[in-house]
Structure formats: C-alpha cells, structure tokens
mmCIF file of C-alpha atoms and ligand atoms in Angstrom:
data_model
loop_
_atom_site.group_PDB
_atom_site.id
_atom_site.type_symbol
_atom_site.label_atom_id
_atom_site.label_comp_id
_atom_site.label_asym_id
_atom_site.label_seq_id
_atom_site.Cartn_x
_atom_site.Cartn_y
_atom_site.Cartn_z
ATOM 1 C CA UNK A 4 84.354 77.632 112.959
ATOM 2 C CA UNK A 5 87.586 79.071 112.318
ATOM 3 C CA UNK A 6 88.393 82.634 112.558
ATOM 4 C CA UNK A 7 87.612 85.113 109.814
ATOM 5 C CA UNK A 8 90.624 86.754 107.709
ATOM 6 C CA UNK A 9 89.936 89.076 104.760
ATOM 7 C CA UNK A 10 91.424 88.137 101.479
ATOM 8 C CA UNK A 11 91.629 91.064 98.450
ATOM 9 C CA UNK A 12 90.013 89.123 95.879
ATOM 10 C CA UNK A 13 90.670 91.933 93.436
ATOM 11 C CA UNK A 14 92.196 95.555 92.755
ATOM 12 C CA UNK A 15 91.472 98.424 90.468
ATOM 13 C CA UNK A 16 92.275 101.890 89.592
ATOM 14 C CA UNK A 17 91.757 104.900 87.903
ATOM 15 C CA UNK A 18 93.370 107.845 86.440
ATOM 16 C CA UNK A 19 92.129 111.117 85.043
ATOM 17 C CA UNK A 20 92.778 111.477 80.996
ATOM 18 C CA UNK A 21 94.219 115.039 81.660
ATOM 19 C CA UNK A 22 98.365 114.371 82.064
ATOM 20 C CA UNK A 23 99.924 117.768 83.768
ATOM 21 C CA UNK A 24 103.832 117.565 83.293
ATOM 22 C CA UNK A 25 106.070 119.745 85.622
ATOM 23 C CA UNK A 26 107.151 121.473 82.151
ATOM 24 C CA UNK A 27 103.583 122.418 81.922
ATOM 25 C CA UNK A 28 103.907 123.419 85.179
ATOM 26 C CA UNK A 29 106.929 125.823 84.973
ATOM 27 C CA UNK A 30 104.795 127.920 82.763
ATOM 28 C CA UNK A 31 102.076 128.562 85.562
ATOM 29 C CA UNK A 32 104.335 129.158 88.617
ATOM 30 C CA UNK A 33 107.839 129.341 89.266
ATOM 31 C CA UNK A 34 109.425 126.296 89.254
ATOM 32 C CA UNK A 35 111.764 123.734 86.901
ATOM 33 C CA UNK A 36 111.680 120.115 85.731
ATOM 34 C CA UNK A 37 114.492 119.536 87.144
ATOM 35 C CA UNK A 38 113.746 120.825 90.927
ATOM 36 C CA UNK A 39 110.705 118.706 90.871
ATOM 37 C CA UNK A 40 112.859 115.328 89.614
ATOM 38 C CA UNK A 41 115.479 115.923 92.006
ATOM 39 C CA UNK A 42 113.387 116.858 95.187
ATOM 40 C CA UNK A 43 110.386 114.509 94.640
ATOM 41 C CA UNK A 44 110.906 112.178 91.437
ATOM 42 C CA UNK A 45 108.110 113.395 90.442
ATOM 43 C CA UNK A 46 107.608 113.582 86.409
ATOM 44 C CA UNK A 47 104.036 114.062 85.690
ATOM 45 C CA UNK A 48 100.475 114.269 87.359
ATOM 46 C CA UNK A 49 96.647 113.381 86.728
ATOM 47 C CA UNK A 50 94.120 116.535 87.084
ATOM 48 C CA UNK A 51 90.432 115.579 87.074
ATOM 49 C CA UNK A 52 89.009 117.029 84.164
ATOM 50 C CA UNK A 53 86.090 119.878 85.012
ATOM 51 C CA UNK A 54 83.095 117.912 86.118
ATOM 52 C CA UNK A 55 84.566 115.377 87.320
ATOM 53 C CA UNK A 56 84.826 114.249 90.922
ATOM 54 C CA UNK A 57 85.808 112.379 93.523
ATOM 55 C CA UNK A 58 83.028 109.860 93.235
ATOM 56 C CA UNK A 59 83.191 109.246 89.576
ATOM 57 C CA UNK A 60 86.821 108.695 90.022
ATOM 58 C CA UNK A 61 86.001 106.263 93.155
ATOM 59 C CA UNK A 62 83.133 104.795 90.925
ATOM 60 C CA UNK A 63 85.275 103.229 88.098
ATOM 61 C CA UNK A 64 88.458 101.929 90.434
ATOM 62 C CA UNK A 65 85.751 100.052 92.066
ATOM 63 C CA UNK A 66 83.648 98.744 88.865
ATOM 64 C CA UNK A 67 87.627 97.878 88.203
ATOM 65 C CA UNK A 68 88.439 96.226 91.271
ATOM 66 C CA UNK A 69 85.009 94.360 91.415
ATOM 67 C CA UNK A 70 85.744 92.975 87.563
ATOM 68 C CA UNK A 71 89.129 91.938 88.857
ATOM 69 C CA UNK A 72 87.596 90.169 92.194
ATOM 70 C CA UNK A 73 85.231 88.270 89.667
ATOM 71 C CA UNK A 74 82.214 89.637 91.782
ATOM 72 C CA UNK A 75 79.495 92.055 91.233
ATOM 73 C CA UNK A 76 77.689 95.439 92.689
ATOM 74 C CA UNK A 77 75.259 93.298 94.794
ATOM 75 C CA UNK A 78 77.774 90.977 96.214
ATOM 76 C CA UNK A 79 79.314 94.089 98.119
ATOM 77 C CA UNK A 80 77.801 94.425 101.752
ATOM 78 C CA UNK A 81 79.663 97.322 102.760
ATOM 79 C CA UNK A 82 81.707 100.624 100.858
ATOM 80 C CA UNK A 83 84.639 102.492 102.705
ATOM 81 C CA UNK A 84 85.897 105.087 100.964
ATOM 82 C CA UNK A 85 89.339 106.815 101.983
ATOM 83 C CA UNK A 86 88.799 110.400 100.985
ATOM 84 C CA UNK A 87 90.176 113.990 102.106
ATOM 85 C CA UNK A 88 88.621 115.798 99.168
ATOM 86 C CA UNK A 89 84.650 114.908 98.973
ATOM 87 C CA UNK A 90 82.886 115.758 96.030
ATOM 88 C CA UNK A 91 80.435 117.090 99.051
ATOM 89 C CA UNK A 92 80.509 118.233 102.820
ATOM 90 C CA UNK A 93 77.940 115.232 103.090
ATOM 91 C CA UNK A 94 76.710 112.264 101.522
ATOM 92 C CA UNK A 95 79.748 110.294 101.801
ATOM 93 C CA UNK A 96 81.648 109.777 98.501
ATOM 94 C CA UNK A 97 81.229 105.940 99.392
ATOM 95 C CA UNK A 98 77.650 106.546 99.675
ATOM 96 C CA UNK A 99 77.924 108.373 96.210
ATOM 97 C CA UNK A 100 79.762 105.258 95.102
ATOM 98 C CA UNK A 101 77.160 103.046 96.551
ATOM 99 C CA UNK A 102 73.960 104.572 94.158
ATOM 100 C CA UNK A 103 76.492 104.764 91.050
ATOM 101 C CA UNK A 104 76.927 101.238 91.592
ATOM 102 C CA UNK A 105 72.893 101.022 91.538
ATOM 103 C CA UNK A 106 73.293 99.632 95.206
ATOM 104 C CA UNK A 107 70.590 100.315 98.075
ATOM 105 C CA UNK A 108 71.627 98.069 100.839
ATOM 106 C CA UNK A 109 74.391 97.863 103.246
ATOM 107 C CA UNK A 110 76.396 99.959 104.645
ATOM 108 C CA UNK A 111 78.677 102.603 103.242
ATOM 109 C CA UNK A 112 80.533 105.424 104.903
ATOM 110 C CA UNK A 113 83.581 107.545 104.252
ATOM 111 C CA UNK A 114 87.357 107.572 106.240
ATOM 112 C CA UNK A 115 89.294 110.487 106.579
ATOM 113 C CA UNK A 116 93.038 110.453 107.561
ATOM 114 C CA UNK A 117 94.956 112.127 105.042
ATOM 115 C CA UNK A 118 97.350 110.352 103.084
ATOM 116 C CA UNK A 119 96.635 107.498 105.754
ATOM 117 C CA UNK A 120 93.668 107.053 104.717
ATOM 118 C CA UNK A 121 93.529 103.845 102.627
ATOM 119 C CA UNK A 122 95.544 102.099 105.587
ATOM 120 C CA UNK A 123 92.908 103.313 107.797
ATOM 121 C CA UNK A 124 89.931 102.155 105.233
ATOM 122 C CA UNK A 125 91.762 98.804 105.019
ATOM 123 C CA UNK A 126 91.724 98.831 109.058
ATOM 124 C CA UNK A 127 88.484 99.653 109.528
ATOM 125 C CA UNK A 128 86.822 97.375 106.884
ATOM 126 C CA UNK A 129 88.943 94.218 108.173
ATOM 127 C CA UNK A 130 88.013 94.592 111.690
ATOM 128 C CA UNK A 131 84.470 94.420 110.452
ATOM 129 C CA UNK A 132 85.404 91.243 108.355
ATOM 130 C CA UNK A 133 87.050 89.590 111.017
ATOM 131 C CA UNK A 134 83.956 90.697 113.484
ATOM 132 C CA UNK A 135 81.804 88.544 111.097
ATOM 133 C CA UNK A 136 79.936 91.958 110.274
ATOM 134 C CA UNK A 137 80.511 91.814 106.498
ATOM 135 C CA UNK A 138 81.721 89.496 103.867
ATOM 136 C CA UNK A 139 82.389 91.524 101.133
ATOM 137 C CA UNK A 140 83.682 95.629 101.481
ATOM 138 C CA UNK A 141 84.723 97.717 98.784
ATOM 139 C CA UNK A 142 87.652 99.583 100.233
ATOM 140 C CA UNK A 143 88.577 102.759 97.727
ATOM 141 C CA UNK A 144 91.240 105.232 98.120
ATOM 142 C CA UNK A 145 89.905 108.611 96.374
ATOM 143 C CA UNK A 146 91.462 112.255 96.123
ATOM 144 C CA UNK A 147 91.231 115.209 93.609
ATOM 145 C CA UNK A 148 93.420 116.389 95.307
ATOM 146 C CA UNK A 149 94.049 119.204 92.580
ATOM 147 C CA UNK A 150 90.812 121.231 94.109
ATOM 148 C CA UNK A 151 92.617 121.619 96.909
ATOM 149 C CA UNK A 152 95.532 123.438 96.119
ATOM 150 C CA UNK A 153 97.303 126.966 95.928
ATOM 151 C CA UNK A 154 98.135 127.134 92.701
ATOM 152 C CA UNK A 155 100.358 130.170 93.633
ATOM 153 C CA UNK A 156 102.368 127.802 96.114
ATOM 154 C CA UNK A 157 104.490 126.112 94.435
ATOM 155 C CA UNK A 158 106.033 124.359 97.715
ATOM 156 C CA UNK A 159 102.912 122.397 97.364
ATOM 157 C CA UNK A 160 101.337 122.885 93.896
ATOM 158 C CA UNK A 161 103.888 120.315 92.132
ATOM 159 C CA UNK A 162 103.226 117.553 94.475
ATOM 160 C CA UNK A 163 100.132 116.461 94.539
ATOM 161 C CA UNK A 164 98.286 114.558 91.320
ATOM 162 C CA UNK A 165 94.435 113.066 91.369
ATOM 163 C CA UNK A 166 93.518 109.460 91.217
ATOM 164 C CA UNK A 167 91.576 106.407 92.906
ATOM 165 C CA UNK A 168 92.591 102.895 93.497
ATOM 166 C CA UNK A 169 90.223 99.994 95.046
ATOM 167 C CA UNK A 170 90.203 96.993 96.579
ATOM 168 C CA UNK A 171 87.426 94.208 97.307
ATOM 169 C CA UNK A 172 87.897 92.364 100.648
ATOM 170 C CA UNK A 173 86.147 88.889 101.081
ATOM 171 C CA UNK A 174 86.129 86.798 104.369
ATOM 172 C CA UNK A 175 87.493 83.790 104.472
ATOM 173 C CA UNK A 176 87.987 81.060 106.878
ATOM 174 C CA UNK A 177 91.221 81.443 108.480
ATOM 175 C CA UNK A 178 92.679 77.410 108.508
ATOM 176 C CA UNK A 179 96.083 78.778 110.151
ATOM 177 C CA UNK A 180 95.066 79.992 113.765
ATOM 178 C CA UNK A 181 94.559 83.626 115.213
ATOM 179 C CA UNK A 182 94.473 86.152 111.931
ATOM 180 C CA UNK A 183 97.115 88.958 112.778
ATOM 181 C CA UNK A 184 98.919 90.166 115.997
ATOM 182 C CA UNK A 185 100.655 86.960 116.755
ATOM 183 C CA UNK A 186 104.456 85.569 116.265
ATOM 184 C CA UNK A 187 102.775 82.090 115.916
ATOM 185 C CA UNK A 188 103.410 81.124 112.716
ATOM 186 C CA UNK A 189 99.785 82.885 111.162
ATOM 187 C CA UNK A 190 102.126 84.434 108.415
ATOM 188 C CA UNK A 191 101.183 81.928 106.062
ATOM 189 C CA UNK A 192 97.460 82.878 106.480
ATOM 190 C CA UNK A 193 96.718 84.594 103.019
ATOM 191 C CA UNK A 194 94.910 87.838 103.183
ATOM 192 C CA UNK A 195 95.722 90.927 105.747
ATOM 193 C CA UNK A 196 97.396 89.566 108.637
ATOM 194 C CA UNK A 197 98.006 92.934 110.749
ATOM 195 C CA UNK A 198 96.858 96.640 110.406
ATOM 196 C CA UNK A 199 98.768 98.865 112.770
ATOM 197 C CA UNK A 200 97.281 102.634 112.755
ATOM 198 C CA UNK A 201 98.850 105.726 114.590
ATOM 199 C CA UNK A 202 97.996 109.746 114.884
ATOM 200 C CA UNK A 203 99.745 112.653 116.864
ATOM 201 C CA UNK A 204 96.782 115.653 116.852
ATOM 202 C CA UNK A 205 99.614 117.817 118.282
ATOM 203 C CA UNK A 206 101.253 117.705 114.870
ATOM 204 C CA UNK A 207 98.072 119.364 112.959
ATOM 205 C CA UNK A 208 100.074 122.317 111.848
ATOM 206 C CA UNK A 209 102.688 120.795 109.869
ATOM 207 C CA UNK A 210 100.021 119.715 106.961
ATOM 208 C CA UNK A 211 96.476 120.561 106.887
ATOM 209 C CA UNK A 212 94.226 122.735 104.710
ATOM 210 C CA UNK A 213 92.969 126.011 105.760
ATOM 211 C CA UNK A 214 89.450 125.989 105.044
ATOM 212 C CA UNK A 215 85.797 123.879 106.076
ATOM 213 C CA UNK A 216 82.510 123.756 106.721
ATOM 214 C CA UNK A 217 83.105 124.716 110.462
ATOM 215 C CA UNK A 218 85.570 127.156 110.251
ATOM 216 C CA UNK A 219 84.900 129.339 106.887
ATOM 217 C CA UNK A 220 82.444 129.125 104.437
ATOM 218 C CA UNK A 221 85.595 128.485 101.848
ATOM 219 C CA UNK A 222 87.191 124.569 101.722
ATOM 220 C CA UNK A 223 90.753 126.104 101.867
ATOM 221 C CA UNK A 224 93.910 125.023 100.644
ATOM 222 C CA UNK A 225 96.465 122.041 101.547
ATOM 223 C CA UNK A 226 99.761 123.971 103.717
ATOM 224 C CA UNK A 227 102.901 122.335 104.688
ATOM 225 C CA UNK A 228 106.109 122.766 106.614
ATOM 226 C CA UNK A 229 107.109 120.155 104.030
ATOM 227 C CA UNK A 230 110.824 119.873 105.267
ATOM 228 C CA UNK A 231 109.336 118.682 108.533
ATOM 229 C CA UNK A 232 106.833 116.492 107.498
ATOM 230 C CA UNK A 233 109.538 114.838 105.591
ATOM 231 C CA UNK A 234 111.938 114.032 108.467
ATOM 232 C CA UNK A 235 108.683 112.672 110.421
ATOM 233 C CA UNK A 236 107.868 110.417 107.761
ATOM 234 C CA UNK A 237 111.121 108.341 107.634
ATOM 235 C CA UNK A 238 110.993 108.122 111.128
ATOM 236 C CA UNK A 239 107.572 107.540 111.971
ATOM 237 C CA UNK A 240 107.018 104.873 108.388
ATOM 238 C CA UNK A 241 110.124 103.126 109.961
ATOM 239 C CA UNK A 242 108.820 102.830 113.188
ATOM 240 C CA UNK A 243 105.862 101.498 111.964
ATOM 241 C CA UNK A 244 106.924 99.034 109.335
ATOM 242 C CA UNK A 245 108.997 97.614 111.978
ATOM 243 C CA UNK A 246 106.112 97.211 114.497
ATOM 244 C CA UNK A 247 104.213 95.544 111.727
ATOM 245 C CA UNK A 248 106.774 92.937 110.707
ATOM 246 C CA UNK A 249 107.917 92.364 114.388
ATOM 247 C CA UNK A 250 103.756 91.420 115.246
ATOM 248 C CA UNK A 251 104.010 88.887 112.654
ATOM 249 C CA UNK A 252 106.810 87.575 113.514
ATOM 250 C CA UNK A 253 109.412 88.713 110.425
ATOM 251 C CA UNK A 254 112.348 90.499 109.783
ATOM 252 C CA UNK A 255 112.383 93.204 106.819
ATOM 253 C CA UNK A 256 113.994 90.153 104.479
ATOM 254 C CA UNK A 257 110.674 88.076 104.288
ATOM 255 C CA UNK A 258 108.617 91.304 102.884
ATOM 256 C CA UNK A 259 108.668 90.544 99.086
ATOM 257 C CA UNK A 260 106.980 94.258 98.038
ATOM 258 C CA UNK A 261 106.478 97.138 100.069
ATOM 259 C CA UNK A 262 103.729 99.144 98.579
ATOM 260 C CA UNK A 263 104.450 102.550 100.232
ATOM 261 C CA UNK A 264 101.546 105.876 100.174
ATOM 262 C CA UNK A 265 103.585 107.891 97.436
ATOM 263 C CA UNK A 266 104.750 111.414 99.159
ATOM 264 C CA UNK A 267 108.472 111.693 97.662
ATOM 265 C CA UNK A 268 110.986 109.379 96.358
ATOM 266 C CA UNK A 269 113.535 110.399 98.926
ATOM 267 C CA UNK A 270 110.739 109.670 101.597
ATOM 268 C CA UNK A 271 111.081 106.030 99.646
ATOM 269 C CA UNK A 272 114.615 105.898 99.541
ATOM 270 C CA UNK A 273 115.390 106.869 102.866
ATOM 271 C CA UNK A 274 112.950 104.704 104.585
ATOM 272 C CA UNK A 275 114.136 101.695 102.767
ATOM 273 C CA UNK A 276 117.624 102.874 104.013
ATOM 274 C CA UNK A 277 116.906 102.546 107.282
ATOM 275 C CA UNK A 278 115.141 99.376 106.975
ATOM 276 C CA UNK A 279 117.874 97.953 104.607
ATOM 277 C CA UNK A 280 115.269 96.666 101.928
ATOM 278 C CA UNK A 281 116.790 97.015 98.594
ATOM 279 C CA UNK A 282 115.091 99.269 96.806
ATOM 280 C CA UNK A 283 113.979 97.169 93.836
ATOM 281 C CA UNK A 284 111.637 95.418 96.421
ATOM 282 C CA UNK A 285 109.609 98.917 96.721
ATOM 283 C CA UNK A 286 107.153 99.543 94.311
ATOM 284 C CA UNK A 287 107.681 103.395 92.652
ATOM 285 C CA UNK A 288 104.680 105.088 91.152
ATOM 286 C CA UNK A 289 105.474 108.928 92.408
ATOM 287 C CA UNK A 290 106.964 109.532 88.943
ATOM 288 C CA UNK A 291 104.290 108.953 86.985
ATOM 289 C CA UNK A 292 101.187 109.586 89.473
ATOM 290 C CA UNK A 293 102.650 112.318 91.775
ATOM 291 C CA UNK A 294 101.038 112.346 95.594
ATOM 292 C CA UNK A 295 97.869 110.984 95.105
ATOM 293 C CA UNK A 296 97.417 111.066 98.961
ATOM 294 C CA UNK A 297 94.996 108.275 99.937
ATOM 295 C CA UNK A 298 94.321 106.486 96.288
ATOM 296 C CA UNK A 299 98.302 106.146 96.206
ATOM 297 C CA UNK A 300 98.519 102.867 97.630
ATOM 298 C CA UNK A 301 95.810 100.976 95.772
ATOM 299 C CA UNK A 302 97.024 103.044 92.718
ATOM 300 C CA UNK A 303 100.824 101.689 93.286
ATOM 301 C CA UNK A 304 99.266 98.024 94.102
ATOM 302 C CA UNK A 305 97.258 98.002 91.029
ATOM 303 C CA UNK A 306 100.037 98.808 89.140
ATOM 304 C CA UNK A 307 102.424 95.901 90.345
ATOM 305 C CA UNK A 308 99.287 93.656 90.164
ATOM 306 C CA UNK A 309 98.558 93.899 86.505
ATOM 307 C CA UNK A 310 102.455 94.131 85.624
ATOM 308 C CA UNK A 311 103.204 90.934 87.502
ATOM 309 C CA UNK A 312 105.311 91.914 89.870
ATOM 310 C CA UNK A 313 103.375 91.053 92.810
ATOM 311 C CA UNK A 314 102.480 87.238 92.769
ATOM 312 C CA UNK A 315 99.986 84.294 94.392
ATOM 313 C CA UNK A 316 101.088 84.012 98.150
ATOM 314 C CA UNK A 317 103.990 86.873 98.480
ATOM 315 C CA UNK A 318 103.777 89.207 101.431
ATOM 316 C CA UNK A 319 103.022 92.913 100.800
ATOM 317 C CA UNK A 320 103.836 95.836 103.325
ATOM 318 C CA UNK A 321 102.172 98.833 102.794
ATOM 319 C CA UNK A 322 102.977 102.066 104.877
ATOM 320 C CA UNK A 323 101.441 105.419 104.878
ATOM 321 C CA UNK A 324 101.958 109.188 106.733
ATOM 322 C CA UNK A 325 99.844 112.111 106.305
ATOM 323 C CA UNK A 326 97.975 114.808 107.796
ATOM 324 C CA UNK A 327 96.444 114.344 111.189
ATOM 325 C CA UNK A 328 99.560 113.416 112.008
ATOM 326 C CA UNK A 329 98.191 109.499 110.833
ATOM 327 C CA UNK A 330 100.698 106.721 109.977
ATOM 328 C CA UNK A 331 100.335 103.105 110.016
ATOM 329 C CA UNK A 332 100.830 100.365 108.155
ATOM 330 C CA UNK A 333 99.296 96.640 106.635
ATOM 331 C CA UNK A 334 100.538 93.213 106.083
ATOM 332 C CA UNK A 335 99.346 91.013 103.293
ATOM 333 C CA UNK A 336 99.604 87.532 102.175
ATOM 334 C CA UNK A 337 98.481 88.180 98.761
HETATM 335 O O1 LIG B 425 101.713 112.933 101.662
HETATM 336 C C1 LIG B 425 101.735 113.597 102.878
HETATM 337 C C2 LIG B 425 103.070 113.764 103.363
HETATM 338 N N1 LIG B 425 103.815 114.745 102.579
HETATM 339 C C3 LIG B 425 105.107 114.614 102.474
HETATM 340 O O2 LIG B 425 105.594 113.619 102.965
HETATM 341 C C4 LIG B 425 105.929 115.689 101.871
HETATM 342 C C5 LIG B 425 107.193 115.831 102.656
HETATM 343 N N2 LIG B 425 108.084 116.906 102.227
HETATM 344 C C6 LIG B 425 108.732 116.883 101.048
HETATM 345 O O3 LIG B 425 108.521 116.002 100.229
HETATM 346 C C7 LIG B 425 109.769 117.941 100.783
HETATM 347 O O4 LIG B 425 110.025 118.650 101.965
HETATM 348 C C8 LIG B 425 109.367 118.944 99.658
HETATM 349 C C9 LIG B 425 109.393 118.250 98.314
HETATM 350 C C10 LIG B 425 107.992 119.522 99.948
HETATM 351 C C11 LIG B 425 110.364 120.111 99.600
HETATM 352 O O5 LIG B 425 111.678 119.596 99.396
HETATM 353 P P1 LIG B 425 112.889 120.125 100.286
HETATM 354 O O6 LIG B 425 114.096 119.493 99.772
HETATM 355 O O7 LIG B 425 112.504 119.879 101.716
HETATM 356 O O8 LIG B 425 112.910 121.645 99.922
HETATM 357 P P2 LIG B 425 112.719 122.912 100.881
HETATM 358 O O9 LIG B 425 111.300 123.056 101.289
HETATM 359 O O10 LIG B 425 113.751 122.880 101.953
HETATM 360 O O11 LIG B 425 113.067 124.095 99.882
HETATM 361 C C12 LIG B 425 114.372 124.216 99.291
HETATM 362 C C13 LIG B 425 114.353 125.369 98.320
HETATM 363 C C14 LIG B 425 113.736 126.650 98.886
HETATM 364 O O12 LIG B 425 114.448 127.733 98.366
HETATM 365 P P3 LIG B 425 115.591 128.465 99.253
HETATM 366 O O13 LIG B 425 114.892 128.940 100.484
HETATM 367 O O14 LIG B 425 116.621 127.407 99.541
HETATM 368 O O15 LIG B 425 116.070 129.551 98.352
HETATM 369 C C15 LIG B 425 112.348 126.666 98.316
HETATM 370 O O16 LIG B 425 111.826 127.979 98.187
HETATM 371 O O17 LIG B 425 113.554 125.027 97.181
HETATM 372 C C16 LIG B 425 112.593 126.069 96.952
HETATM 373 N N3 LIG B 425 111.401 125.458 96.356
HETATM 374 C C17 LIG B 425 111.238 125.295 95.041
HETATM 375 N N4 LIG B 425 112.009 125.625 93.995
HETATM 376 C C18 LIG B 425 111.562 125.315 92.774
HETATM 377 C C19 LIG B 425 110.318 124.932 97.013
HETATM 378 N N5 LIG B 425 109.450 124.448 96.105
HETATM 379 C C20 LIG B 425 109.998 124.667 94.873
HETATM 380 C C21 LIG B 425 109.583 124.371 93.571
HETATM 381 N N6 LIG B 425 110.394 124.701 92.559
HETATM 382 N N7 LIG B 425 108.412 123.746 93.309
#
C-alpha cells in the first residue's frame, strides 16, 4: 500500500451578522478610521451576537465545509478544533461541535496555540491521517475573540474580529512516494505535503491574556507589546515559510497563494518583502474580517476558494504567529 496523504476535500466558513466598523468604534474608545487603515488595514470586524458562541460559530463552518467536501456528519471520524476562546473551560468546543453535528463516535478534542492554532489543528489531524488513525477529520479554526478583550484598550480593542473557518481532511493514497519532508519530487502529491510547527515559551509576555481557570476565577483579557510581536512575526513567518518551501524542495516562485493567519497588513506586506512574493499572490482578508486569530486562515482560504482564485492542483502556503510564542507553517497541493 502506498503511503497515506490528506487531501481537503472541502472548506467552509462563517461570520457573525453583527458588522463593527472602526467608525463605530471611534465612538466607544479613542481612536480614528484612519489610524486603524493605516496601522493594520483593517476596515471592519464581526462580533458574535449575545448568545452566541464559539461552538455555534464552529458548528456552521463545518456543516459548510462538510457540504463543500460532498460528505456528511457520520463520515467524520475525528473533530479538531483550533480555539483560544472556548465557549467553556471544558468540554472541548470540538466536542460541542461533535453533538451539534448529532455525532457520538470518534474522537474529538480541542488545540490551543493562539493565532497558530489552525496550523497546529492541520498538524495534528494530518499526522493522524498519515498514521492511518483516521480517514476523515474536521479541522475548524474558531475564536470570539471579542469576549476577550479590553474594551478600554484600544492598542488591542480594534484588532481583533470573531469568526470560524473549516476544513475536511480525507486520506488518500499517496501514488507519488514519501508525503512531505522530502526534496524528491513529492510536490506534485495533492493534499498537505509538509506542516512545520514552532513555539518559544520564553516569549509568553509579549501576548497572552491575563486571566484562567488556574490563575483567577476571571478569563482575563488579551495584552500585547504589539510593536514587538510585530517585528517577531516578519522574522519568525519568514523563517518559517522558507523552511517549508526549502523541505519540499521549492523556491518562493512555485507558491501560487500564500494564505497567511491575518494579524496586520504590514505584517503581510513586509513578510512578502522579504520573501520577494508579489503581493497579489497573498490572499488579504484583514480588511474586511480583522484578526480573527485561529479561524483566519480557513476564513481567508474559504474566501479565495469560492471566488476562484485558488484552483485544482496549485500550491498553497499558509503561515501563522501568535501567542505562545507558536509559528509554523503548511504546504498544500490543492
Ligand atoms: O495575531 C497575533 C499576532 N499579533 C500581531 O501580530 C500584532 C502585531 N502588532 C501590530 O500589529 C502593531 O504593533 C499594532 C497595530 C498593534 C500597533 O501598531 P504600531 O504601529 O506598532 O503602533 P504603536 O504601538 O507603536 O503605537 C503608535 C502610537 C502610540 O501613540 P504615541 O505613543 O506615539 O503617542 C499609541 O498610543 O499609536 C497609538 N495608538 C493608537 N492610536 C489610535 C495605539 N493604538 C491606537 C489606536 N488608535 N487604536
């Protein structure tokens, strides 16, 4: 038998109804349209309406991504869901996910790395693919994020925007060789071809929220030294987009879209700089969706999906930094 490779049969997303603009948003704290634009390219943001969680968010990118994919609920053998803000301490959101879906079987647990957090979902659920441990895995990037932050702050308040994006991961006989970590011509494989994850737990203080179970009885708020975090990213999303194409044997010309976690379009712009990929080959979502932190990805994808951008057998890079520190990066043959 060949080796097993995991193939996204299908992606989905979902935004709030409630649209926040930064006008709106001058009015509550003091800020302008025009800081936002220029420091973030940020325009507008989703806010969950009251009610509504994580989970129910998570819920309909995945009844999305599942209509996409073709399949249904009880195809699914296993749910990760990428989450920082649980509707709950415990169950799991995917677990949540798993009984909306009117599923009892399997497995289903949730991921937490920050903004990373739909690279590490995508990890995690194609090293159990490739393992031969499940055939078909929801993965779901999920954040209301809006629960989480000072309101007061607005160094942080304007950034952030709620929203969930999902994809459904089949196996599939690999044909081409060894799936992933090889310069051996595998590229042409189609489905994820290399996951590449990396964290720095020295680096906790630069972004983090200031609250839990553990240490108060409160969940706390997201802080930042946001000026830092920023000059980490572009190096750190560099590094690691260059690692990823390098293990597959590429150079930064064969990546047709790079689908990058949505922090700041000058995080976008800068890291493109210094990987000299013109910037029409990155797919831009910030504007409209704001930092969606780990639903940004499969939000971004979904978008350049159903618009046609991204097309039968191109490759797709997508990068992410958050939290943690995590970074790390995928490579698809879509
Ligand atoms: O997704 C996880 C990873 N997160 C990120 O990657 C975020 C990375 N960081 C950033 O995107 C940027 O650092 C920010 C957008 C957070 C801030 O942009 P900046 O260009 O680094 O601004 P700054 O923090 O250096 O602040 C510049 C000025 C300050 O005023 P003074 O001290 O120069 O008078 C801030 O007080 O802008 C002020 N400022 C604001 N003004 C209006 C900060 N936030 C705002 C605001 N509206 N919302």
């Amino acid at each position: 038998m060949n080796p097993l490779i995991s193939k996204i049969a299908g992606c989905g997303s979902y935004l709030p109804q409630r649209v926040l603009t930064n006008d709106e948003l001058a009015t509550k704290v003091d800020t302008s349209d025009a800081w936002i634009v220029e420091r973030t390219g940020i325009h507008q943001r989703h806010i969950a309406a009251e009610g509504e969680f994580t989970s129910d968010l998570a819920f309909k990118a995945a009844e999305r991504a599942l209509a996409d994919a073709g399949l249904v609920a009880k195809d699914v053998d296993m749910i990760v869901v990428a989450t920082t803000t649980p509707d709950n301490t415990f169950p799991s959101v995917a677990t949540q996910v798993q009984a909306k879906l009117g599923l009892g079987n399997g497995a289903a647990f949730d991921v937490q790395a920050a903004c990373s957090g739909f690279i590490y979902g995508l990890a995690v659920a194609d090293n159990f693919v490739k393992a031969g441990q499940a055939r078909t895995v929801l993965v779901i990037g999920a954040e209301t994020m809006s629960r989480i932050l000072d309101w007061k702050d607005r160094a942080t308040c304007v950034l952030f925007g709620d929203g969930a994006g999902a994809v459904v991961l089949v196996a599939a006989e690999n044909d081409l060789g060894n799936p992933g970590h090889s310069r051996t011509g595998n590229s042409e494989a189609r489905g994820i071809l290399s996951t590449h994850l990396h964290s720095d737990g020295s680096l906790a203080d630069l972004l983090y929220v200031d609250g839990g179970p553990s240490t108060s009885q409160a969940t706390g708020y997201l802080r930042m030294q946001g000026r830092e975090v920023f000059r980490r990213a572009v190096v750190n999303l560099t590094d690691v987009v260059l690692e990823t194409i390098a293990a597959n044997g590429l150079t930064a010309d064969d990546i047709d879209w790079v689908v990058p976690h949505q922090a700041n379009k000058r995080i976008l712009d800068g890291t493109a700089r210094k990987l000299k990929l013109p910037p029409e080959r990155i797919v831009v979502t910030i504007d409209r969706h704001a930092n969606t932190s780990a639903a940004s990805i499969p939000l971004a994808l979904d978008v350049a999906v159903r618009d046609g951008r991204i097309k039968d057998g191109q490759l797709i890079l997508m990068e992410a930094m958050g939290g943690g520190m995590t970074w790390g990066a995928g490579l698809v043959r879509w």
